[in-house]
């Protein structure tokens, strides 16, 4: 005890103690002295025990994709004496670290995104993997992509049909169980149930939009407060729609709608979540399935004897349309043609503008190798109106097909700029002289320059979409929330809260597009009746309120009488262009 007195005088317990740190134990207790604690920290880092392993857990999440899963390095004491108390304590301290080893689901959620520009920053800038890791065709993701994206020759694919039947069962169960939920399973059968207050959210939203348009902030705030009391992102279809539109009105009042929209656009989602949401959308509604079938079957009929095929896809995005086409071309009598796909899409912000398009090309190339189809992919990250014919490297002996599914709605029209990008793109396509131009459009009339008129039309359009989701998908489905917020909620936010060049969502009706295409020098082709017949058969697998019809050589798709999408085929009209 006398030997410790000089040390305690030189280093009293409060010397060198930082603010906020706990007071150290008295120095007369040798195991808790400063020297012992410093030595324990040093030995902990030297031996790479559980104290240092959590700091490298982020690195292990990345490296274990390509390397076998390994346990943390054992300390020297544990190697020398496995049965010693120190080894048993070390094993207990390492147990949580071993449990933190990434499972396949954790790997996909940690790194596997379809797009993203700051992944290195999120992962601590520890990985130098190429962008190919974003769509790494390992077993889990590849099996899911095969199940969702490939066609198996059935009228309704097995996986989608099973999911649709499960959805219908869940929706029916919730709809029948919702009425008797408050009755206590029959115990309160004789009790009088309180009447629910009926709120017309649609009228409240329109009145609120009128107050916002006239800059009546007090009235708009009061109406928003009433809407918020009855709106919910997890309620029924009307409540979810009111929640999304209330967010847009609130952002317009605050003047930060553009910033919110950009932040939502920059949000990254794991590829497994995107595939699950896409599969859910295919199972709940036939719009995408019919659109891809219409385009792919038209291409298959057109390239029946062609040896070289070049497809230019405006707005390729994830390229979900093309694996099924590659599969079908592989079974063509006489062998598949040489296939070239040029993917055009807007560049991503950041240092890698072509990252998402290049990722799409890599997994499409993998599918082409699987089905033995000669394949070539070119990525063009650019605005649609800035693409020149020289950028496409069109060859004379190849059959050229232009494809655009629902992406021209983001192009500006004459009301914004004098030289319309829509007309510029159509003129460029006509000069390419393609064999065929496949055009899919979102049928909407919420492109008016006046806010209240645009708001009302957007409300009617999205009310049909949210009612369709409410009818076909249970409310507690996580992927439904992703579809509503990341897709339709984002679009509604842009329509309501943005103006001028910042308003990207500018759809037109199919009749307006018909006049525009004809003025640009295109001739509309008749719809193949065999394709129309098979499309009607596919729609029968879905809810009875889905409609499919034909008008003026357009294939129309909608819900409960409202047309939401339209498809058509065109070719350059050389007589009108002369």
Coordinates of C-alpha atoms in Angstrom, one line a residue:
X1 CA 0.0 0.0 0.0
X2 CA 2.9 2.3 0.7
X3 CA 4.3 1.8 -2.7
X4 CA 1.2 3.2 -4.3
X5 CA 1.3 6.5 -2.4
X6 CA 3.8 8.3 -4.6
X7 CA 1.9 7.3 -7.8
X8 CA -1.4 8.5 -6.4
X9 CA 0.2 11.8 -5.5
X10 CA 1.6 12.3 -9.0
X11 CA -1.6 11.1 -10.7
X12 CA -4.7 11.9 -8.5
X13 CA -7.9 10.3 -9.6
X14 CA -9.2 13.5 -11.2
X15 CA -6.1 14.3 -13.2
X16 CA -6.5 14.3 -17.0
X17 CA -10.1 13.3 -16.8
X18 CA -12.1 14.6 -19.7
X19 CA -15.5 16.2 -19.4
X20 CA -18.3 13.7 -19.5
X21 CA -16.0 10.7 -18.7
X22 CA -16.9 8.6 -15.5
X23 CA -14.7 9.1 -12.5
X24 CA -12.0 6.3 -12.4
X25 CA -11.9 3.9 -9.6
X26 CA -9.6 4.5 -6.6
X27 CA -6.0 3.8 -7.4
X28 CA -5.6 1.5 -4.4
X29 CA -7.5 -1.1 -6.4
X30 CA -4.8 -2.4 -8.6
X31 CA -7.0 -4.1 -11.3
X32 CA -8.8 -0.8 -12.1
X33 CA -5.7 1.3 -12.4
X34 CA -5.0 3.5 -15.5
X35 CA -2.0 1.4 -16.5
X36 CA -4.0 -1.8 -16.5
X37 CA -6.8 -0.3 -18.5
X38 CA -4.4 1.0 -21.1
X39 CA -2.7 -2.3 -21.4
X40 CA -6.1 -4.1 -21.8
X41 CA -7.0 -1.8 -24.7
X42 CA -3.7 -2.4 -26.4
X43 CA -3.9 -6.1 -26.1
X44 CA -7.5 -6.0 -27.3
X45 CA -6.5 -4.3 -30.6
X46 CA -3.4 -6.4 -31.0
X47 CA -5.3 -9.7 -30.7
X48 CA -8.2 -8.6 -32.9
X49 CA -10.8 -9.8 -30.5
X50 CA -14.4 -8.7 -30.3
X51 CA -13.4 -5.1 -29.3
X52 CA -12.1 -4.4 -32.7
X53 CA -14.3 -6.7 -34.8
X54 CA -17.4 -4.5 -34.7
X55 CA -15.5 -1.7 -36.4
X56 CA -14.8 -3.9 -39.4
X57 CA -18.4 -5.3 -39.6
X58 CA -19.2 -2.9 -42.4
X59 CA -16.2 -4.2 -44.4
X60 CA -17.2 -7.8 -43.7
X61 CA -20.6 -7.0 -45.2
X62 CA -19.0 -6.2 -48.5
X63 CA -16.2 -8.7 -48.7
X64 CA -18.2 -11.8 -47.7
X65 CA -20.1 -11.6 -51.0
X66 CA -17.1 -13.0 -52.9
X67 CA -15.2 -14.7 -50.1
X68 CA -16.2 -17.5 -47.8
X69 CA -17.8 -16.5 -44.5
X70 CA -15.3 -16.5 -41.7
X71 CA -15.3 -16.0 -38.0
X72 CA -13.4 -13.2 -36.2
X73 CA -9.7 -13.9 -35.5
X74 CA -9.2 -15.6 -32.2
X75 CA -7.0 -14.1 -29.5
X76 CA -3.7 -15.7 -28.5
X77 CA -5.1 -16.6 -25.1
X78 CA -8.0 -18.5 -26.7
X79 CA -5.7 -20.3 -29.1
X80 CA -3.3 -21.3 -26.3
X81 CA -5.9 -22.4 -23.8
X82 CA -9.3 -23.1 -25.3
X83 CA -10.7 -24.3 -21.9
X84 CA -9.3 -21.4 -19.8
X85 CA -11.7 -18.9 -18.2
X86 CA -10.2 -16.2 -20.3
X87 CA -11.0 -18.2 -23.5
X88 CA -14.5 -18.8 -22.4
X89 CA -15.0 -15.1 -21.7
X90 CA -13.6 -14.3 -25.1
X91 CA -15.9 -16.7 -26.8
X92 CA -18.9 -15.1 -25.0
X93 CA -17.7 -11.6 -26.1
X94 CA -17.3 -12.8 -29.7
X95 CA -20.7 -14.5 -29.9
X96 CA -22.6 -11.3 -30.9
X97 CA -19.9 -10.5 -33.5
X98 CA -20.3 -13.9 -35.2
X99 CA -24.1 -13.4 -35.2
X100 CA -23.6 -10.2 -37.1
X101 CA -22.2 -12.0 -40.1
X102 CA -24.4 -11.0 -43.0
X103 CA -27.1 -13.3 -44.1
X104 CA -28.0 -13.3 -47.8
X105 CA -30.9 -11.0 -47.1
X106 CA -28.7 -8.6 -45.2
X107 CA -26.2 -8.6 -48.0
X108 CA -28.8 -7.5 -50.5
X109 CA -30.1 -4.8 -48.2
X110 CA -26.7 -3.6 -47.3
X111 CA -25.2 -3.1 -50.8
X112 CA -27.3 -4.5 -53.6
X113 CA -29.1 -1.5 -55.0
X114 CA -30.4 -1.0 -58.5
X115 CA -28.9 2.4 -58.5
X116 CA -27.1 4.8 -56.1
X117 CA -24.3 7.3 -56.3
X118 CA -22.9 7.5 -52.8
X119 CA -22.7 3.8 -51.9
X120 CA -19.0 4.2 -51.0
X121 CA -19.9 6.9 -48.5
X122 CA -22.6 4.8 -46.9
X123 CA -20.3 1.8 -46.6
X124 CA -17.5 3.9 -45.0
X125 CA -15.7 4.1 -48.3
X126 CA -14.1 0.7 -47.7
X127 CA -15.1 -1.1 -50.9
X128 CA -13.5 -0.6 -54.3
X129 CA -15.9 -3.0 -56.0
X130 CA -17.1 -2.0 -59.4
X131 CA -20.7 -1.0 -60.1
X132 CA -21.4 -4.5 -61.2
X133 CA -21.9 -5.5 -57.6
X134 CA -25.2 -3.5 -57.6
X135 CA -26.8 -6.3 -59.7
X136 CA -24.7 -9.3 -58.9
X137 CA -26.3 -12.4 -60.4
X138 CA -26.0 -14.6 -57.3
X139 CA -28.5 -17.3 -56.6
X140 CA -31.0 -15.4 -54.5
X141 CA -31.3 -12.3 -56.8
X142 CA -31.0 -14.2 -60.0
X143 CA -33.7 -16.7 -59.0
X144 CA -36.0 -13.9 -58.1
X145 CA -35.3 -12.1 -61.4
X146 CA -36.0 -15.3 -63.3
X147 CA -39.3 -15.8 -61.6
X148 CA -40.4 -12.2 -62.2
X149 CA -38.9 -11.3 -65.5
X150 CA -38.9 -14.4 -67.7
X151 CA -41.9 -15.9 -69.5
X152 CA -42.8 -19.6 -69.2
X153 CA -45.4 -19.8 -72.0
X154 CA -48.4 -19.9 -69.8
X155 CA -51.2 -17.4 -70.1
X156 CA -50.7 -16.5 -66.4
X157 CA -47.2 -17.3 -65.1
X158 CA -47.2 -19.6 -62.1
X159 CA -45.5 -17.3 -59.6
X160 CA -47.7 -14.3 -60.5
X161 CA -50.8 -16.4 -60.5
X162 CA -50.1 -17.9 -57.1
X163 CA -49.3 -14.4 -55.7
X164 CA -52.5 -13.0 -57.3
X165 CA -54.6 -15.7 -55.7
X166 CA -53.1 -15.1 -52.3
X167 CA -53.7 -11.4 -52.7
X168 CA -57.3 -11.9 -53.6
X169 CA -57.8 -14.2 -50.6
X170 CA -56.2 -11.7 -48.2
X171 CA -58.2 -8.8 -49.6
X172 CA -61.4 -10.8 -49.3
X173 CA -60.6 -11.8 -45.8
X174 CA -59.9 -8.2 -44.7
X175 CA -63.0 -6.9 -46.4
X176 CA -65.3 -9.5 -44.7
X177 CA -63.5 -9.3 -41.4
X178 CA -63.5 -5.5 -41.2
X179 CA -67.2 -5.2 -40.6
X180 CA -67.3 -7.5 -37.6
X181 CA -64.0 -6.4 -36.1
X182 CA -65.6 -4.3 -33.5
X183 CA -68.2 -6.8 -32.5
X184 CA -65.9 -8.9 -30.4
X185 CA -66.6 -12.1 -32.3
X186 CA -70.3 -12.1 -31.5
X187 CA -70.1 -11.0 -27.8
X188 CA -71.5 -7.6 -28.5
X189 CA -74.0 -8.6 -31.2
X190 CA -76.8 -6.7 -29.5
X191 CA -74.9 -3.6 -28.8
X192 CA -75.4 -0.6 -31.0
X193 CA -72.3 0.3 -33.0
X194 CA -71.3 4.0 -33.1
X195 CA -71.7 5.5 -36.6
X196 CA -68.5 6.5 -38.3
X197 CA -68.1 10.1 -39.4
X198 CA -68.1 10.3 -43.2
X199 CA -65.6 12.8 -44.5
X200 CA -65.5 13.9 -48.1
X201 CA -61.7 14.1 -48.5
X202 CA -61.9 14.8 -52.2
X203 CA -63.9 17.9 -51.6
X204 CA -61.6 19.0 -48.8
X205 CA -58.5 18.6 -51.0
X206 CA -60.0 20.6 -53.8
X207 CA -61.0 23.4 -51.5
X208 CA -57.5 23.4 -50.0
X209 CA -56.0 23.6 -53.5
X210 CA -58.2 26.6 -54.2
X211 CA -57.0 28.3 -51.0
X212 CA -53.4 27.5 -51.9
X213 CA -53.9 29.0 -55.4
X214 CA -55.3 32.2 -54.0
X215 CA -52.5 32.3 -51.4
X216 CA -55.0 32.0 -48.5
X217 CA -52.5 30.5 -46.1
X218 CA -54.8 30.6 -43.1
X219 CA -57.6 28.8 -44.9
X220 CA -55.2 26.3 -46.5
X221 CA -53.7 25.5 -43.1
X222 CA -57.0 24.9 -41.5
X223 CA -58.1 22.7 -44.3
X224 CA -54.8 20.8 -44.2
X225 CA -55.4 20.2 -40.5
X226 CA -58.8 18.7 -41.1
X227 CA -57.3 16.5 -43.9
X228 CA -54.5 15.3 -41.7
X229 CA -56.9 14.1 -39.1
X230 CA -58.4 11.6 -41.5
X231 CA -55.5 10.9 -43.9
X232 CA -53.1 8.1 -43.3
X233 CA -50.4 6.3 -45.3
X234 CA -51.7 3.0 -43.9
X235 CA -55.4 3.5 -44.2
X236 CA -57.8 2.8 -47.0
X237 CA -57.3 4.0 -50.6
X238 CA -58.9 7.3 -50.1
X239 CA -56.9 8.0 -46.9
X240 CA -53.7 7.1 -48.6
X241 CA -54.5 9.3 -51.6
X242 CA -55.4 12.2 -49.3
X243 CA -52.1 11.7 -47.4
X244 CA -50.0 11.9 -50.6
X245 CA -51.9 15.0 -51.9
X246 CA -51.8 16.7 -48.6
X247 CA -48.0 16.3 -48.6
X248 CA -47.9 18.0 -52.0
X249 CA -50.1 20.9 -50.9
X250 CA -48.0 21.4 -47.8
X251 CA -44.8 21.4 -49.8
X252 CA -46.3 23.9 -52.2
X253 CA -47.3 26.2 -49.3
X254 CA -43.7 25.9 -47.9
X255 CA -42.1 26.4 -51.3
X256 CA -39.8 23.4 -51.0
X257 CA -41.6 20.9 -53.3
X258 CA -38.7 20.8 -55.7
X259 CA -36.2 19.8 -52.9
X260 CA -38.5 17.1 -51.6
X261 CA -39.1 15.7 -55.1
X262 CA -35.3 15.5 -55.8
X263 CA -34.6 13.8 -52.4
X264 CA -37.3 11.2 -53.2
X265 CA -35.8 10.6 -56.7
X266 CA -32.4 10.2 -55.2
X267 CA -33.6 7.5 -52.7
X268 CA -32.1 4.1 -53.3
X269 CA -33.9 0.8 -52.8
X270 CA -32.4 -2.7 -52.5
X271 CA -32.9 -4.7 -55.7
X272 CA -34.8 -7.4 -53.8
X273 CA -37.4 -4.8 -52.6
X274 CA -37.7 -3.4 -56.1
X275 CA -38.2 -6.9 -57.5
X276 CA -40.8 -7.8 -54.9
X277 CA -42.7 -4.6 -55.5
X278 CA -42.5 -5.2 -59.3
X279 CA -43.8 -8.8 -58.8
X280 CA -46.6 -7.5 -56.6
X281 CA -47.6 -4.9 -59.3
X282 CA -47.6 -7.6 -61.9
X283 CA -49.8 -9.8 -59.8
X284 CA -52.2 -7.0 -58.8
X285 CA -52.6 -5.3 -62.1
X286 CA -52.1 -6.2 -65.8
X287 CA -50.8 -2.9 -67.1
X288 CA -47.1 -3.7 -67.2
X289 CA -47.7 -7.3 -68.3
X290 CA -49.9 -6.3 -71.2
X291 CA -47.6 -3.4 -72.2
X292 CA -44.5 -5.6 -72.3
X293 CA -46.4 -8.4 -74.1
X294 CA -47.7 -6.0 -76.7
X295 CA -44.2 -4.5 -77.4
X296 CA -42.3 -7.8 -77.3
X297 CA -44.8 -9.7 -79.5
X298 CA -44.8 -6.9 -82.0
X299 CA -41.0 -7.1 -82.1
X300 CA -41.0 -10.9 -82.4
X301 CA -43.3 -10.6 -85.4
X302 CA -41.2 -7.9 -87.0
X303 CA -37.9 -9.7 -86.7
X304 CA -39.0 -13.1 -87.8
X305 CA -36.4 -13.3 -90.6
X306 CA -34.0 -10.6 -89.6
X307 CA -30.4 -11.5 -88.9
X308 CA -29.4 -8.3 -87.1
X309 CA -31.8 -6.4 -84.8
X310 CA -31.1 -3.1 -83.2
X311 CA -33.5 -1.8 -80.5
X312 CA -33.2 1.8 -79.2
X313 CA -35.0 2.0 -75.9
X314 CA -35.8 5.6 -74.7
X315 CA -36.0 5.4 -70.9
X316 CA -34.6 1.9 -70.4
X317 CA -34.4 2.3 -66.7
X318 CA -34.0 -1.2 -65.2
X319 CA -34.7 -2.9 -68.6
X320 CA -37.3 -5.3 -67.1
X321 CA -38.9 -5.6 -70.5
X322 CA -36.0 -7.3 -72.3
X323 CA -35.2 -10.6 -70.5
X324 CA -38.4 -12.2 -71.8
X325 CA -37.7 -11.0 -75.3
X326 CA -34.2 -12.4 -75.2
X327 CA -35.6 -15.7 -74.0
X328 CA -38.2 -15.8 -76.8
X329 CA -35.6 -14.9 -79.5
X330 CA -33.5 -17.8 -78.4
X331 CA -36.2 -20.2 -79.5
X332 CA -36.8 -18.7 -82.9
X333 CA -36.7 -21.2 -85.8
X334 CA -33.3 -21.0 -87.5
X335 CA -31.5 -19.5 -84.5
X336 CA -31.6 -16.2 -82.7
X337 CA -30.6 -13.0 -84.5
X338 CA -27.7 -10.8 -83.4
X339 CA -29.3 -8.4 -80.9
X340 CA -28.1 -4.9 -80.1
X341 CA -29.9 -2.8 -77.5
X342 CA -29.1 0.9 -77.0
X343 CA -30.3 2.1 -73.7
X344 CA -31.0 5.8 -73.3
X345 CA -31.8 7.3 -70.0
X346 CA -31.3 10.5 -68.0
X347 CA -27.8 10.6 -66.4
X348 CA -27.6 10.0 -62.6
X349 CA -26.3 12.8 -60.5
X350 CA -22.8 12.4 -59.2
X351 CA -19.6 11.1 -60.6
X352 CA -21.1 8.1 -62.3
X353 CA -23.9 9.3 -64.6
X354 CA -24.1 6.0 -66.6
X355 CA -24.0 3.7 -63.6
X356 CA -27.6 2.5 -63.6
X357 CA -27.7 2.0 -67.4
X358 CA -24.4 0.1 -67.4
X359 CA -25.7 -2.1 -64.6
X360 CA -28.8 -2.9 -66.7
X361 CA -26.6 -3.8 -69.6
X362 CA -24.5 -6.1 -67.5
X363 CA -27.4 -8.2 -66.3
X364 CA -29.0 -8.2 -69.8
X365 CA -25.7 -9.5 -71.2
X366 CA -25.8 -12.2 -68.6
X367 CA -29.3 -13.3 -69.7
X368 CA -28.1 -13.3 -73.3
X369 CA -25.2 -15.6 -72.5
X370 CA -27.6 -17.9 -70.6
X371 CA -29.9 -18.2 -73.7
X372 CA -27.0 -18.2 -76.2
X373 CA -28.2 -15.0 -78.0
X374 CA -25.5 -12.8 -79.6
X375 CA -25.8 -9.6 -77.7
X376 CA -24.3 -6.1 -77.6
X377 CA -25.3 -3.2 -75.4
X378 CA -24.7 0.5 -75.6
X379 CA -25.4 2.9 -72.8
X380 CA -26.2 6.5 -73.5
X381 CA -26.7 8.7 -70.4
X382 CA -28.3 11.8 -71.9
X383 CA -31.5 13.8 -72.1
X384 CA -33.7 12.4 -74.8
X385 CA -33.7 15.5 -76.9
X386 CA -29.9 15.7 -76.8
X387 CA -29.4 12.3 -78.5
X388 CA -28.1 12.5 -82.1
X389 CA -28.4 9.9 -84.8
X390 CA -24.6 9.6 -84.8
X391 CA -24.6 8.5 -81.2
X392 CA -26.5 5.3 -82.0
X393 CA -24.0 3.9 -84.6
X394 CA -26.8 2.5 -86.7
X395 CA -25.7 -0.1 -89.3
X396 CA -27.4 -0.4 -92.7
X397 CA -28.0 -4.2 -92.6
X398 CA -29.8 -4.2 -89.2
X399 CA -33.5 -3.9 -88.5
X400 CA -34.0 -0.8 -86.4
X401 CA -36.9 -0.7 -83.8
X402 CA -37.5 2.3 -81.5
X403 CA -39.2 1.6 -78.2
X404 CA -40.5 4.0 -75.5
X405 CA -42.7 2.9 -72.7
X406 CA -44.4 5.8 -70.8
X407 CA -41.3 8.0 -70.6
X408 CA -42.0 10.8 -73.0
X409 CA -44.4 12.3 -70.4
X410 CA -41.4 13.9 -68.7
X411 CA -40.4 15.9 -71.9
X412 CA -41.3 19.6 -71.9
X413 CA -43.9 20.8 -74.4
X414 CA -44.7 24.1 -76.2
X415 CA -46.1 25.8 -73.1
X416 CA -42.7 25.7 -71.3
X417 CA -40.1 26.2 -74.1
X418 CA -40.5 27.5 -77.6
X419 CA -38.6 24.6 -79.2
X420 CA -40.5 21.6 -77.7
X421 CA -38.2 18.7 -76.7
X422 CA -41.1 16.3 -77.5
X423 CA -41.1 17.4 -81.1
X424 CA -37.3 17.3 -81.2
X425 CA -37.3 13.7 -80.1
X426 CA -40.0 12.7 -82.6
X427 CA -38.1 14.4 -85.4
X428 CA -34.9 12.6 -84.5
X429 CA -36.7 9.2 -84.5
X430 CA -38.3 9.9 -87.8
X431 CA -34.8 10.7 -89.3
X432 CA -33.5 7.4 -88.0
X433 CA -36.0 5.8 -90.4
X434 CA -36.8 2.9 -88.1
X435 CA -38.8 -0.2 -89.2
X436 CA -41.2 0.4 -86.3
X437 CA -41.7 2.9 -83.4
X438 CA -43.5 1.3 -80.4
X439 CA -45.1 4.0 -78.3
X440 CA -46.6 3.6 -74.8
X441 CA -48.1 6.6 -73.0
X442 CA -49.7 7.5 -69.7
X443 CA -53.1 8.8 -70.5
X444 CA -53.6 11.9 -68.4
X445 CA -55.0 15.4 -68.7
X446 CA -53.3 16.9 -65.7
X447 CA -50.9 19.0 -67.7
X448 CA -52.9 22.3 -67.5
X449 CA -50.9 25.5 -66.7
X450 CA -53.6 26.5 -64.2
X451 CA -53.0 24.9 -60.8
X452 CA -56.6 24.2 -59.7
X453 CA -57.5 22.5 -63.0
X454 CA -54.3 20.4 -62.9
X455 CA -54.9 19.5 -59.3
X456 CA -58.5 18.3 -59.9
X457 CA -57.5 16.2 -63.0
X458 CA -54.6 14.7 -61.1
X459 CA -56.9 13.9 -58.2
X460 CA -59.3 12.0 -60.5
X461 CA -56.4 10.2 -62.2
X462 CA -54.6 9.0 -59.0
X463 CA -57.9 8.2 -57.2
X464 CA -58.4 5.5 -59.8
X465 CA -54.9 4.1 -59.3
X466 CA -55.2 4.1 -55.5
X467 CA -58.7 2.5 -55.7
X468 CA -57.2 -0.2 -57.9
X469 CA -54.4 -0.9 -55.4
X470 CA -57.0 -0.9 -52.5
X471 CA -59.1 -3.4 -54.3
X472 CA -56.3 -5.8 -55.2
X473 CA -53.7 -5.6 -52.5
X474 CA -54.1 -5.9 -48.7
X475 CA -53.4 -2.7 -46.7
X476 CA -50.7 -4.2 -44.6
X477 CA -48.5 -5.2 -47.6
X478 CA -45.1 -3.5 -47.4
X479 CA -44.5 -3.5 -51.1
X480 CA -47.8 -1.7 -51.6
X481 CA -46.5 1.1 -49.5
X482 CA -43.3 1.2 -51.5
X483 CA -45.3 1.4 -54.8
X484 CA -47.6 4.2 -53.4
X485 CA -44.8 6.4 -51.9
X486 CA -41.9 5.8 -54.2
X487 CA -43.8 5.8 -57.5
X488 CA -47.2 7.4 -57.4
X489 CA -46.6 9.6 -54.4
X490 CA -43.5 10.9 -56.0
X491 CA -45.3 11.7 -59.2
X492 CA -48.2 13.4 -57.3
X493 CA -45.7 15.5 -55.3
X494 CA -44.1 16.8 -58.6
X495 CA -47.5 17.6 -60.2
X496 CA -48.8 19.5 -57.2
X497 CA -45.8 21.3 -55.7
X498 CA -43.6 22.1 -58.7
X499 CA -43.9 24.6 -61.5
X500 CA -42.1 25.6 -64.7
X501 CA -39.0 23.5 -65.6
X502 CA -39.1 21.7 -62.3
X503 CA -42.5 20.1 -63.0
X504 CA -41.5 16.9 -64.8
X505 CA -44.8 15.0 -64.9
X506 CA -46.6 16.3 -68.0
X507 CA -48.8 13.6 -69.5
X508 CA -51.1 14.0 -72.4
X509 CA -54.1 12.0 -73.6
X510 CA -53.6 9.4 -76.4
X511 CA -55.6 11.6 -78.8
X512 CA -53.2 14.4 -78.2
X513 CA -50.2 12.1 -78.8
X514 CA -51.9 10.8 -82.0
X515 CA -52.1 14.4 -83.4
X516 CA -48.5 15.1 -82.3
X517 CA -47.1 12.0 -83.9
X518 CA -48.9 12.6 -87.1
X519 CA -47.6 16.1 -87.3
X520 CA -44.1 14.8 -86.7
X521 CA -44.3 12.7 -89.9
X522 CA -45.4 9.3 -88.6
X523 CA -48.1 6.9 -89.9
X524 CA -50.0 4.8 -87.4
X525 CA -50.0 1.1 -87.9
X526 CA -53.1 -1.1 -87.2
X527 CA -53.1 -3.3 -84.1
X528 CA -52.5 -7.0 -84.7
X529 CA -55.8 -8.6 -83.8
X530 CA -54.0 -11.8 -82.6
X531 CA -52.1 -9.7 -80.1
X532 CA -55.3 -7.9 -79.1
X533 CA -57.1 -11.3 -78.6
X534 CA -54.3 -12.7 -76.4
X535 CA -54.1 -9.5 -74.4
X536 CA -57.8 -9.8 -73.6
X537 CA -57.3 -13.3 -72.5
X538 CA -54.5 -12.2 -70.2
X539 CA -56.7 -9.5 -68.6
X540 CA -59.3 -12.1 -67.7
X541 CA -56.9 -13.5 -65.1
X542 CA -57.3 -10.3 -63.2
X543 CA -60.1 -8.3 -61.5
X544 CA -63.2 -7.8 -63.5
X545 CA -63.0 -4.0 -63.3
X546 CA -59.8 -3.9 -65.4
X547 CA -60.7 -2.9 -68.9
X548 CA -58.9 -3.3 -72.2
X549 CA -60.2 -1.8 -75.4
X550 CA -59.2 -0.5 -78.8
X551 CA -59.8 3.0 -80.2
X552 CA -58.2 4.6 -83.3
X553 CA -55.5 1.9 -83.5
X554 CA -54.6 2.4 -79.8
X555 CA -54.7 -0.4 -77.3
X556 CA -56.3 1.1 -74.2
X557 CA -55.9 -0.1 -70.6
X558 CA -57.8 1.3 -67.6
X559 CA -59.7 0.7 -64.3
X560 CA -63.5 1.2 -63.9
X561 CA -64.0 3.2 -67.0
X562 CA -61.0 5.5 -66.7
X563 CA -58.3 5.0 -69.4
X564 CA -54.8 5.1 -67.7
X565 CA -52.5 3.7 -70.4
X566 CA -52.4 3.4 -74.2
X567 CA -50.2 1.6 -76.7
X568 CA -49.6 2.0 -80.4
X569 CA -47.1 1.3 -83.2
X570 CA -45.9 3.8 -85.8
X571 CA -43.6 4.1 -88.8
X572 CA -42.2 7.1 -90.7
X573 CA -44.6 8.5 -93.3
X574 CA -42.3 9.5 -96.1
X575 CA -45.2 11.0 -98.1
X576 CA -46.1 13.5 -95.4
X577 CA -42.4 14.4 -94.8
X578 CA -41.8 15.3 -98.4

